[in-house]
Amino acid sequence: MAASALETEKLCKSFGALTVADDIGFRLAPGARHALIGPNGAGKTTFVNMLTGAIPPSSGRILLGGEDITRVNQAARVRRGLGRTFQITTLFRKLPVLDNVALAIAERDGVARRMWKAASRYSEIIGEAEQLLATLGLSADARTPVQDLPYGRQRLVEIAIALGLKPTVLLLDEPAAGVPSQDSHHLLDVLAALPTEIAILIIEHDMDLVFRFASRITVLVQGQVLVEGTPQEIAADRRVRDVYLGEATHA
Amino acid sequence: MSGYTSNPRIRPQESLPWIIAIAAFFLLPEYLSLGARILVYILFALSLDLILGYAGIITLGHSAFFGLGAYTAGILGAKYGVTDPFLQLIAAAAAAALLGISTGAVILRTKALTLLMLTLAITSIVLEIANKASWLTGGADGLSGVQVAPVLGLFKFDLFGRTAFIYCLVALFFGWLLVRRLIYSPFGAMLTGIRENTARMHAVGAPVYWRLVLVYTLSATMAGVAGALLTQVNQFVGLNVLGLEPSGDLLVMLILGGVGRLYGAFVGPVVYLVAQDYLAKQYPEYWYFGIGVLLIVVVLFARGGILGLFDKWLQALSRQRSSARASAR
Amino acid sequence: MILYVISVGLSVTMGLMGFINLAHGVFAMAGGFILSTAMTRLGLPFPLAVLAAFVVVSAGSIVLERLLYSRLYAAGDLAQVLFSIGLILISMAVARLIYGNLAAPVFLPDYLRGQVHILGRDFPTYRVFLIVFSSLLIAALWFGVERTRWGAMVRAAVDNRGMAQSVGINTRQLFMATFALGSGLAGLGGALGADILPVQWSYPFEHLVYFLIVVAVGGLGSLRGPFVAALLIGVADTACKYWIPEFGAFLIYVATMAILLWRPMGLFGVRA
């Protein structure tokens, strides 16, 4: 087993004269519950996009399970076990919830290429999808089109798809964004119940969620890692308070 | 319609097109050559629906494959004495597949306008080649005297189009079978995924580009067979199977019938070609006008085409019935 | 160069509104017909007739935009393509009904005919006029876009419509005005070019491919792009006809493909 589930070495990104990521060294341990926080414009989204392969870094390396994936494209990274959810729900809105998840499972299993037998006859895929939906409390909505669901439940479908891929590393991009407070309890429970083998990196602004969920926190400010440590260390760190938590309590 | 929660069983209504076709064979013997033409265009429309309705690729260049298939069959039959109809079909399919995979691999990395432009460019290039290489293609005059041997050695292509009609019907049947299987398979669900949200498909690990190339090649092959059928039925091939016009016509037919719903490809060509046969002869200037207006009306108000309207009507009916039932209690 | 005048409007509106408008040639055709009608039926002098073409087409395009185009801004690529095809078909039918099968007759005023002697060689006066005019046009457009407030708003909206809206730019009016300008320019181009590209009912369809090539190769949303692309096409066309007449249009298509594959956004494309 590799020492880290996901790792970056000296990761940099510049758009012309603008540097949005500066020498980021980051380690995600296997089975981690790690959070990435930082004020707006800190470069969190850029960092995540580099991790998933949506944008190429200007320099530096990215390693997944010890393997260099810096030049590997997005879909290939997913196949190697790097899953993500999107900050803005990116689902197949007109399709039923079950189909959304089944598509992901079919890709993982290599079934998606099959052209002869009807999709609805692949009982293993459908069964697995239904089980997954059950663990997230979405069974009742299995045949409902995603666009008919309340937003909070759509965010859960995002997570369901990512889980369907059986990733080794899961990047959750602001899973609580836009979720009304009565639904965020359920979301918290779901996150707490996620399989322990998966290394999870969560990007969030909701400090409540971050402190309850994460065992390690990295603070990103202006493209650089300011500090990294346990929630207690971060909460006590004066610099972090000045830069970030001070804003949050006034928000 | 496709996907993991859909029911792939053949519904009784789905036998309707075949019943109508066979009825037409017996009841409308004077119209069989028009009928064969309609069947060819249905096959052509099915091939376009596969990439347009399911994978979401907008193309104005599908005539390139249709025309290539048509000319392959024509050249073999008129110039090289290859008259067996199945051999001609296979050759046409192979040629179209080759063009499909080579152009698809190159252009499917692009999107939207650039892609549209490239498809136009390709079909224009094929048209130019056909135009200039008149020693092979007959140029602007086309190739007449395409020899087609009797099907299975028994059924000669007669003047009334009887053999042609049944021949095309059988070909269409196989095409339909293949497309239907594909749509309900996991591959079909995956295509729908690409159309609905390409970003999400990348994010579940789908090699989107290669899947698109594959379906594009399949679609091209089918279009090529359709083109070859047309040549065999007419025993002639001319430049009008290439270029912007047949692509545009096909697009109109498909939209009219309803995109992305399998049977739109059946309804559209029937309505369009029958109307064209009658109206375009009577009022040629008004034909384009009418089609243009119809197109705009469909785009603005009836995006799902004829079948879409039909669906809405059925929904409205069932709502009426259930509210009538509710108030009767 | 005519291609440039006609297509620059298309580049801006497509880049700005993201609307795939294949019917742009319709406005050019209208311009040509208006010029012809104005001169032959109304007896207007050439400059006035050209102006009339610009104004009438602009006005007409505003009507179309308000009534039809604006409904389809969010409708997706396919709907827009189909809509513009429908528009082409309708206008071709109408043109045929009104003007019949022949090209609209155009009579250039005497002072624009004949030859002009420049640098020891003879050039057709009209072509020289067109080149001068197009250069002035691009200069005026460049000035308008780079230096005026309107131009700044257009550039902002092309770059990022959402942002522009939240900054208070009325994108609806901006679209309308820019669309009118773009279509008017098409009408102008059609009118000026009527001598070289004969205006008849099949015009929008015949030349569609060329307009699209100029815009796609030049790059959506740019002003210089179509200029360079039109120039390239003109040169390539003449060169081909001179050296390898067998392959004419063929080479242009191949070149287009090559350029688009190398630079999918066009040579000077703005959109990401």
PDB file of C-alpha atoms in Angstrom, chain B residues 32-169:
ATOM      1  CA  LEU B  32     -44.188   1.443 -54.637  1.00  0.00           C
ATOM      2  CA  SER B  33     -41.197   3.306 -56.039  1.00  0.00           C
ATOM      3  CA  LEU B  34     -42.049   6.291 -53.856  1.00  0.00           C
ATOM      4  CA  GLY B  35     -42.494   3.792 -51.064  1.00  0.00           C
ATOM      5  CA  ALA B  36     -39.039   2.322 -51.606  1.00  0.00           C
ATOM      6  CA  ARG B  37     -37.583   5.830 -51.543  1.00  0.00           C
ATOM      7  CA  ILE B  38     -39.349   6.515 -48.266  1.00  0.00           C
ATOM      8  CA  LEU B  39     -37.972   3.309 -46.770  1.00  0.00           C
ATOM      9  CA  VAL B  40     -34.452   4.282 -47.804  1.00  0.00           C
ATOM     10  CA  TYR B  41     -34.836   7.668 -46.147  1.00  0.00           C
ATOM     11  CA  ILE B  42     -36.199   6.077 -43.000  1.00  0.00           C
ATOM     12  CA  LEU B  43     -33.030   4.026 -42.757  1.00  0.00           C
ATOM     13  CA  PHE B  44     -30.990   7.162 -43.438  1.00  0.00           C
ATOM     14  CA  ALA B  45     -32.956   9.027 -40.768  1.00  0.00           C
ATOM     15  CA  LEU B  46     -32.391   6.218 -38.262  1.00  0.00           C
ATOM     16  CA  SER B  47     -28.675   6.548 -38.807  1.00  0.00           C
ATOM     17  CA  LEU B  48     -28.817  10.281 -38.190  1.00  0.00           C
ATOM     18  CA  ASP B  49     -31.006   9.905 -35.122  1.00  0.00           C
ATOM     19  CA  LEU B  50     -28.390   7.644 -33.609  1.00  0.00           C
ATOM     20  CA  ILE B  51     -25.840  10.426 -33.508  1.00  0.00           C
ATOM     21  CA  LEU B  52     -28.113  13.438 -33.352  1.00  0.00           C
ATOM     22  CA  GLY B  53     -30.924  12.274 -31.131  1.00  0.00           C
ATOM     23  CA  TYR B  54     -28.925   9.996 -28.886  1.00  0.00           C
ATOM     24  CA  ALA B  55     -25.357  11.224 -28.825  1.00  0.00           C
ATOM     25  CA  GLY B  56     -26.208  14.849 -29.473  1.00  0.00           C
ATOM     26  CA  ILE B  57     -23.834  15.439 -32.403  1.00  0.00           C
ATOM     27  CA  ILE B  58     -25.188  18.117 -34.729  1.00  0.00           C
ATOM     28  CA  THR B  59     -24.055  17.462 -38.266  1.00  0.00           C
ATOM     29  CA  LEU B  60     -24.897  18.755 -41.712  1.00  0.00           C
ATOM     30  CA  GLY B  61     -22.500  16.353 -43.343  1.00  0.00           C
ATOM     31  CA  HIS B  62     -24.284  13.041 -43.108  1.00  0.00           C
ATOM     32  CA  SER B  63     -24.900  13.048 -46.840  1.00  0.00           C
ATOM     33  CA  ALA B  64     -21.203  12.333 -47.301  1.00  0.00           C
ATOM     34  CA  PHE B  65     -21.723   8.762 -46.100  1.00  0.00           C
ATOM     35  CA  PHE B  66     -25.021   8.387 -47.890  1.00  0.00           C
ATOM     36  CA  GLY B  67     -23.501   9.624 -51.121  1.00  0.00           C
ATOM     37  CA  LEU B  68     -20.351   7.561 -50.757  1.00  0.00           C
ATOM     38  CA  GLY B  69     -22.428   4.436 -50.263  1.00  0.00           C
ATOM     39  CA  ALA B  70     -24.600   5.365 -53.216  1.00  0.00           C
ATOM     40  CA  TYR B  71     -21.643   5.940 -55.507  1.00  0.00           C
ATOM     41  CA  THR B  72     -19.817   2.811 -54.357  1.00  0.00           C
ATOM     42  CA  ALA B  73     -22.765   0.674 -55.303  1.00  0.00           C
ATOM     43  CA  GLY B  74     -23.243   2.640 -58.501  1.00  0.00           C
ATOM     44  CA  ILE B  75     -19.646   2.430 -59.634  1.00  0.00           C
ATOM     45  CA  LEU B  76     -19.441  -1.261 -58.900  1.00  0.00           C
ATOM     46  CA  GLY B  77     -22.651  -1.937 -60.757  1.00  0.00           C
ATOM     47  CA  ALA B  78     -22.057   0.311 -63.731  1.00  0.00           C
ATOM     48  CA  LYS B  79     -18.327   0.127 -64.261  1.00  0.00           C
ATOM     49  CA  TYR B  80     -16.933  -3.000 -62.744  1.00  0.00           C
ATOM     50  CA  GLY B  81     -19.652  -5.504 -63.360  1.00  0.00           C
ATOM     51  CA  VAL B  82     -20.146  -6.333 -59.698  1.00  0.00           C
ATOM     52  CA  THR B  83     -23.860  -6.846 -59.804  1.00  0.00           C
ATOM     53  CA  ASP B  84     -24.684  -8.963 -56.792  1.00  0.00           C
ATOM     54  CA  PRO B  85     -26.821  -6.672 -54.626  1.00  0.00           C
ATOM     55  CA  PHE B  86     -25.419  -7.941 -51.334  1.00  0.00           C
ATOM     56  CA  LEU B  87     -21.844  -7.477 -52.471  1.00  0.00           C
ATOM     57  CA  GLN B  88     -22.697  -3.923 -53.469  1.00  0.00           C
ATOM     58  CA  LEU B  89     -24.217  -3.294 -50.047  1.00  0.00           C
ATOM     59  CA  ILE B  90     -21.230  -4.716 -48.237  1.00  0.00           C
ATOM     60  CA  ALA B  91     -18.825  -2.632 -50.296  1.00  0.00           C
ATOM     61  CA  ALA B  92     -20.876   0.491 -49.684  1.00  0.00           C
ATOM     62  CA  ALA B  93     -20.997  -0.233 -45.958  1.00  0.00           C
ATOM     63  CA  ALA B  94     -17.243  -0.745 -45.849  1.00  0.00           C
ATOM     64  CA  ALA B  95     -16.500   2.457 -47.745  1.00  0.00           C
ATOM     65  CA  ALA B  96     -18.829   4.494 -45.564  1.00  0.00           C
ATOM     66  CA  ALA B  97     -17.431   2.938 -42.409  1.00  0.00           C
ATOM     67  CA  LEU B  98     -13.920   3.834 -43.479  1.00  0.00           C
ATOM     68  CA  LEU B  99     -14.869   7.429 -44.178  1.00  0.00           C
ATOM     69  CA  GLY B 100     -16.819   7.521 -40.938  1.00  0.00           C
ATOM     70  CA  ILE B 101     -14.040   6.358 -38.709  1.00  0.00           C
ATOM     71  CA  SER B 102     -11.352   8.439 -40.358  1.00  0.00           C
ATOM     72  CA  THR B 103     -13.311  11.684 -40.363  1.00  0.00           C
ATOM     73  CA  GLY B 104     -14.914  10.982 -37.008  1.00  0.00           C
ATOM     74  CA  ALA B 105     -11.591  10.387 -35.295  1.00  0.00           C
ATOM     75  CA  VAL B 106     -10.380  13.699 -36.615  1.00  0.00           C
ATOM     76  CA  ILE B 107     -13.358  15.986 -36.081  1.00  0.00           C
ATOM     77  CA  LEU B 108     -14.995  14.630 -32.941  1.00  0.00           C
ATOM     78  CA  ARG B 109     -12.458  16.409 -30.800  1.00  0.00           C
ATOM     79  CA  THR B 110     -14.256  19.641 -31.617  1.00  0.00           C
ATOM     80  CA  LYS B 111     -17.690  20.905 -30.677  1.00  0.00           C
ATOM     81  CA  ALA B 112     -20.639  22.985 -31.797  1.00  0.00           C
ATOM     82  CA  LEU B 113     -19.925  25.404 -34.632  1.00  0.00           C
ATOM     83  CA  THR B 114     -16.467  24.084 -35.396  1.00  0.00           C
ATOM     84  CA  LEU B 115     -17.824  20.555 -35.607  1.00  0.00           C
ATOM     85  CA  LEU B 116     -20.734  21.659 -37.760  1.00  0.00           C
ATOM     86  CA  MET B 117     -18.353  23.485 -40.050  1.00  0.00           C
ATOM     87  CA  LEU B 118     -16.100  20.469 -40.391  1.00  0.00           C
ATOM     88  CA  THR B 119     -18.990  18.188 -41.261  1.00  0.00           C
ATOM     89  CA  LEU B 120     -20.042  20.671 -43.929  1.00  0.00           C
ATOM     90  CA  ALA B 121     -16.513  20.847 -45.249  1.00  0.00           C
ATOM     91  CA  ILE B 122     -16.263  17.075 -45.508  1.00  0.00           C
ATOM     92  CA  THR B 123     -19.475  16.614 -47.385  1.00  0.00           C
ATOM     93  CA  SER B 124     -18.551  19.486 -49.682  1.00  0.00           C
ATOM     94  CA  ILE B 125     -15.206  17.838 -50.393  1.00  0.00           C
ATOM     95  CA  VAL B 126     -16.884  14.551 -51.268  1.00  0.00           C
ATOM     96  CA  LEU B 127     -19.260  16.446 -53.538  1.00  0.00           C
ATOM     97  CA  GLU B 128     -16.379  18.178 -55.267  1.00  0.00           C
ATOM     98  CA  ILE B 129     -14.564  14.906 -55.823  1.00  0.00           C
ATOM     99  CA  ALA B 130     -17.658  13.293 -57.255  1.00  0.00           C
ATOM    100  CA  ASN B 131     -18.155  16.298 -59.482  1.00  0.00           C
ATOM    101  CA  LYS B 132     -14.623  16.445 -60.803  1.00  0.00           C
ATOM    102  CA  ALA B 133     -13.826  12.753 -61.116  1.00  0.00           C
ATOM    103  CA  SER B 134     -16.310  12.343 -63.921  1.00  0.00           C
ATOM    104  CA  TRP B 135     -14.381   9.472 -65.471  1.00  0.00           C
ATOM    105  CA  LEU B 136     -15.421   7.454 -62.442  1.00  0.00           C
ATOM    106  CA  THR B 137     -18.596   9.056 -61.229  1.00  0.00           C
ATOM    107  CA  GLY B 138     -20.141  10.441 -64.364  1.00  0.00           C
ATOM    108  CA  GLY B 139     -19.727  13.936 -62.957  1.00  0.00           C
ATOM    109  CA  ALA B 140     -22.735  16.166 -63.254  1.00  0.00           C
ATOM    110  CA  ASP B 141     -24.576  13.681 -65.436  1.00  0.00           C
ATOM    111  CA  GLY B 142     -24.386  10.923 -62.886  1.00  0.00           C
ATOM    112  CA  LEU B 143     -24.045   7.221 -63.487  1.00  0.00           C
ATOM    113  CA  SER B 144     -26.884   5.498 -65.223  1.00  0.00           C
ATOM    114  CA  GLY B 145     -27.199   1.901 -66.195  1.00  0.00           C
ATOM    115  CA  VAL B 146     -26.227   0.564 -62.802  1.00  0.00           C
ATOM    116  CA  GLN B 147     -26.666  -3.176 -63.079  1.00  0.00           C
ATOM    117  CA  VAL B 148     -28.179  -4.969 -60.155  1.00  0.00           C
ATOM    118  CA  ALA B 149     -28.603  -8.718 -60.352  1.00  0.00           C
ATOM    119  CA  PRO B 150     -31.809 -10.307 -59.086  1.00  0.00           C
ATOM    120  CA  VAL B 151     -31.922 -10.589 -55.315  1.00  0.00           C
ATOM    121  CA  LEU B 152     -30.981 -14.118 -54.235  1.00  0.00           C
ATOM    122  CA  GLY B 153     -30.987 -14.920 -57.921  1.00  0.00           C
ATOM    123  CA  LEU B 154     -34.765 -14.951 -57.923  1.00  0.00           C
ATOM    124  CA  PHE B 155     -36.290 -11.517 -57.559  1.00  0.00           C
ATOM    125  CA  LYS B 156     -35.549  -9.178 -60.412  1.00  0.00           C
ATOM    126  CA  PHE B 157     -35.847  -5.438 -59.899  1.00  0.00           C
ATOM    127  CA  ASP B 158     -38.974  -4.800 -61.876  1.00  0.00           C
ATOM    128  CA  LEU B 159     -40.411  -1.610 -63.306  1.00  0.00           C
ATOM    129  CA  PHE B 160     -43.195  -1.402 -60.745  1.00  0.00           C
ATOM    130  CA  GLY B 161     -40.813  -1.386 -57.828  1.00  0.00           C
ATOM    131  CA  ARG B 162     -42.240  -4.474 -56.151  1.00  0.00           C
ATOM    132  CA  THR B 163     -38.900  -6.153 -55.590  1.00  0.00           C
ATOM    133  CA  ALA B 164     -37.352  -2.841 -54.630  1.00  0.00           C
ATOM    134  CA  PHE B 165     -39.985  -2.198 -51.982  1.00  0.00           C
ATOM    135  CA  ILE B 166     -39.698  -5.553 -50.256  1.00  0.00           C
ATOM    136  CA  TYR B 167     -35.910  -5.487 -50.559  1.00  0.00           C
ATOM    137  CA  CYS B 168     -35.737  -2.100 -48.845  1.00  0.00           C
ATOM    138  CA  LEU B 169     -38.284  -3.163 -46.268  1.00  0.00           C
TER     139      LEU B 169
END
